[in-house]
Coordinates of C-alpha atoms and ligand atoms in Angstrom, one line a residue:
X1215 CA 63.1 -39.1 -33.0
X1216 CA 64.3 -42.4 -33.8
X1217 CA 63.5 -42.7 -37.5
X1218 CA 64.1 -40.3 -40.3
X1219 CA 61.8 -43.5 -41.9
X1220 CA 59.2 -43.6 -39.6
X1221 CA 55.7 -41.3 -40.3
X1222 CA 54.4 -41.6 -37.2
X1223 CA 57.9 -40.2 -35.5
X1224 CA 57.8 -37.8 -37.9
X1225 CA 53.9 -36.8 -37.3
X1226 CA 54.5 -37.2 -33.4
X1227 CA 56.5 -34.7 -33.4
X1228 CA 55.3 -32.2 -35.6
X1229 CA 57.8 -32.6 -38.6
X1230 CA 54.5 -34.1 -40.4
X1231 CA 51.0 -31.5 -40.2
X1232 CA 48.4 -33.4 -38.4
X1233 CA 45.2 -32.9 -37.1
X1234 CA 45.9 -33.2 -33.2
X1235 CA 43.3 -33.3 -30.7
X1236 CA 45.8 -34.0 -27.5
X1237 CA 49.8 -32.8 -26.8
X1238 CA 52.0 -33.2 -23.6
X1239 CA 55.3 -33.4 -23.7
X1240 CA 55.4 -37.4 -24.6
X1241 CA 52.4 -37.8 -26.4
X1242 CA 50.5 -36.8 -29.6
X1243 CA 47.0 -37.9 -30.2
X1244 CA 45.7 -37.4 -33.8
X1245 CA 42.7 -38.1 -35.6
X1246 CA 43.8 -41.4 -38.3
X1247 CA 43.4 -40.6 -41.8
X1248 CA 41.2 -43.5 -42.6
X1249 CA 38.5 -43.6 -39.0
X1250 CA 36.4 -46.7 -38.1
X1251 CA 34.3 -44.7 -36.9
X1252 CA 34.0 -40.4 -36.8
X1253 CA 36.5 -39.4 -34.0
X1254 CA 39.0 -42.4 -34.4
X1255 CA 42.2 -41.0 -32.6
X1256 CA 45.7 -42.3 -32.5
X1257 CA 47.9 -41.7 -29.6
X1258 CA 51.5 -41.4 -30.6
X1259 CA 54.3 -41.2 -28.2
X1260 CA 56.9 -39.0 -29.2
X1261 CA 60.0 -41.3 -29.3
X1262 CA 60.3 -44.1 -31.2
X1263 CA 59.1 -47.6 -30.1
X1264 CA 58.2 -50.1 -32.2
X1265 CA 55.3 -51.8 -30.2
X1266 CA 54.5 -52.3 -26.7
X1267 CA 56.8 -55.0 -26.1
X1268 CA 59.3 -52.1 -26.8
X1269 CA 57.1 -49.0 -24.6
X1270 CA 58.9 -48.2 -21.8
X1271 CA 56.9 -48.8 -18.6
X1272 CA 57.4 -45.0 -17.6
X1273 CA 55.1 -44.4 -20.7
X1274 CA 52.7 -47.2 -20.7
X1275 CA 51.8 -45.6 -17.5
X1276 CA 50.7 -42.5 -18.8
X1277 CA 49.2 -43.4 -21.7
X1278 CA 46.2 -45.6 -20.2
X1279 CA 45.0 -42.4 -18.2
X1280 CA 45.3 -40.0 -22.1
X1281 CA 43.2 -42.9 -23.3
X1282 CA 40.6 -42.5 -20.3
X1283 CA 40.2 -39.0 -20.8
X1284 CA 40.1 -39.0 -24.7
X1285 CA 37.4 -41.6 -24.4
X1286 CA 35.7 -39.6 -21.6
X1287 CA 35.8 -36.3 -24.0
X1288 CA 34.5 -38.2 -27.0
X1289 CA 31.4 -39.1 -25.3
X1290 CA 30.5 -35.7 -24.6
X1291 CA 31.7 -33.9 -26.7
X1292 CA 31.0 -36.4 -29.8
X1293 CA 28.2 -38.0 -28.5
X1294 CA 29.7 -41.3 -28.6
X1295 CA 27.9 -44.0 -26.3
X1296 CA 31.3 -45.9 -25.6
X1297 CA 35.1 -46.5 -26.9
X1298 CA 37.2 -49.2 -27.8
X1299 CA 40.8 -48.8 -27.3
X1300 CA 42.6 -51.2 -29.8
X1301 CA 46.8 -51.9 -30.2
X1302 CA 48.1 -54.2 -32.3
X1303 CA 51.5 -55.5 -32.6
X1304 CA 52.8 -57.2 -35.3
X1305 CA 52.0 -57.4 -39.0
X1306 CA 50.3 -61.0 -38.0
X1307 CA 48.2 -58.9 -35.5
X1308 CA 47.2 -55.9 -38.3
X1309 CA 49.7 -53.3 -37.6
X1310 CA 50.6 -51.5 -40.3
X1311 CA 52.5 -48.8 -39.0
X1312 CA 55.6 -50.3 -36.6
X1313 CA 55.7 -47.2 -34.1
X1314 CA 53.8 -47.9 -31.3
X1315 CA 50.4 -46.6 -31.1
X1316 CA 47.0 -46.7 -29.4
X1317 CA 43.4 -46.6 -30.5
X1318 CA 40.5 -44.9 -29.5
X1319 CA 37.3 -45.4 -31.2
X1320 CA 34.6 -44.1 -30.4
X1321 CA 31.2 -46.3 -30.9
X1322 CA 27.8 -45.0 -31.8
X1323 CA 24.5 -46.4 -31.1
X1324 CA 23.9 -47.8 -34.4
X1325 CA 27.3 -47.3 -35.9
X1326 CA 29.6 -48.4 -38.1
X1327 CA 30.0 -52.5 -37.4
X1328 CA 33.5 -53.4 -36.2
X1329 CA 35.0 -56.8 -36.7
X1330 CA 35.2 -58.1 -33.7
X1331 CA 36.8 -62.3 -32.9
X1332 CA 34.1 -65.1 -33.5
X1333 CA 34.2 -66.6 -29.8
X1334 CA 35.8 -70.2 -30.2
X1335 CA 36.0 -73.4 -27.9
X1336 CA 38.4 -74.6 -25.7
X1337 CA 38.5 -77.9 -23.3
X1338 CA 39.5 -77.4 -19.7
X1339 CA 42.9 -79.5 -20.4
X1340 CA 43.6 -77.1 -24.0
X1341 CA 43.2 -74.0 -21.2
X1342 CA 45.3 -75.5 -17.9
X1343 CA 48.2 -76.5 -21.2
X1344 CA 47.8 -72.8 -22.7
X1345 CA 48.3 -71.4 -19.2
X1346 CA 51.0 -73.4 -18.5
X1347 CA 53.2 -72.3 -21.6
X1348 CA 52.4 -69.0 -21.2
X1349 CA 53.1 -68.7 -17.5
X1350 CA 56.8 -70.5 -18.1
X1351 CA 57.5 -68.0 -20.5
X1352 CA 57.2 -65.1 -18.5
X1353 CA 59.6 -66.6 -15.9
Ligands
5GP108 P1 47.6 -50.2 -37.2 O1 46.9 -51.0 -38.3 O2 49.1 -50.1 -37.4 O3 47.2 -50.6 -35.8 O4 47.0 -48.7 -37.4 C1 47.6 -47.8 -38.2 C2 46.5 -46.7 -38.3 O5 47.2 -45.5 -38.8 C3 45.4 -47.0 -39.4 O6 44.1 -46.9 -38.7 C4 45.6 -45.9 -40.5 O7 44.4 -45.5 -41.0 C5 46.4 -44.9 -39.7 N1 47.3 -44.1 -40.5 C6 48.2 -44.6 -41.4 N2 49.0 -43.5 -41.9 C7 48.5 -42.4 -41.3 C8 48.8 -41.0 -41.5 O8 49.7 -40.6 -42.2 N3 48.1 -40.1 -40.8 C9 47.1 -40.5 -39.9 N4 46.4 -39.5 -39.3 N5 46.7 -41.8 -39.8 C10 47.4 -42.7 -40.5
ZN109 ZN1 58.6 -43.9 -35.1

């Protein structure tokens, strides 16, 4: 545990009650305190990292397939008719807590709305420019 500071290292790993619906050895999954919609779970891994750009790529191979299943297990055993798996990084981006952590919410045929992003517009050029910055940064 990296931070005496951090609630979610401290829930992770069990210093903090929580109402856990998954545990391995890496990861806790809990249900979050205020749910977008009924079944709302968190996956926490159990050592600090502050978002993904931080994950290590030994665990953000594992935790797609915890997702998977947790998504899988809220559709029958919640009733669910899908699941969104959300992860923000960054205050800009709406996290609010800076120890890495996954989403899954489970949607229900006439559930609770969601926002979701207003689709925009772009011009060919804007997306060959956009590409073009974002492919030179990852060299
Ligand atoms: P973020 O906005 O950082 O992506 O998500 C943080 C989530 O953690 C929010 O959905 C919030 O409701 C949840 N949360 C914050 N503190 C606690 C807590 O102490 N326990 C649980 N179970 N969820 C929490
Ligand atoms: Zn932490």
């Amino acid at each position: 545990m990296k931070s005496d500071n951090c609630i979610f290292c401290k829930i992770a790993n069990g210093v903090i009650p929580s109402t856990t619906v998954y545990e391995d050895d890496d990861f806790r999954a809990i249900l979050d305190l205020g749910p977008a919609a009924k079944g709302h779970t968190l996956i926490l891994p159990k050592e600090h990292f502050d978002d993904v750009t931080e994950l290590s790529e030994e665990l953000a191979r594992k935790v797609l397939p915890i997702a998977a299943k947790l998504g899988k297990a809220m559709k029958t055993g919640l009733g669910c008719a899908g699941f969104n798996l959300v992860q923000n990084n960054g205050a800009e981006a709406g996290q609010t807590v800076m120890h890495f952590h996954l989403h899954v919410i489970p949607r229900y045929e006439g559930g609770p709305e969601i926002a979701s992003w207003i689709p925009g517009e772009t011009t060919p050029e804007e997306m060959k420019e956009t590409a073009e910055k974002i492919r030179a940064a990852l060299k």
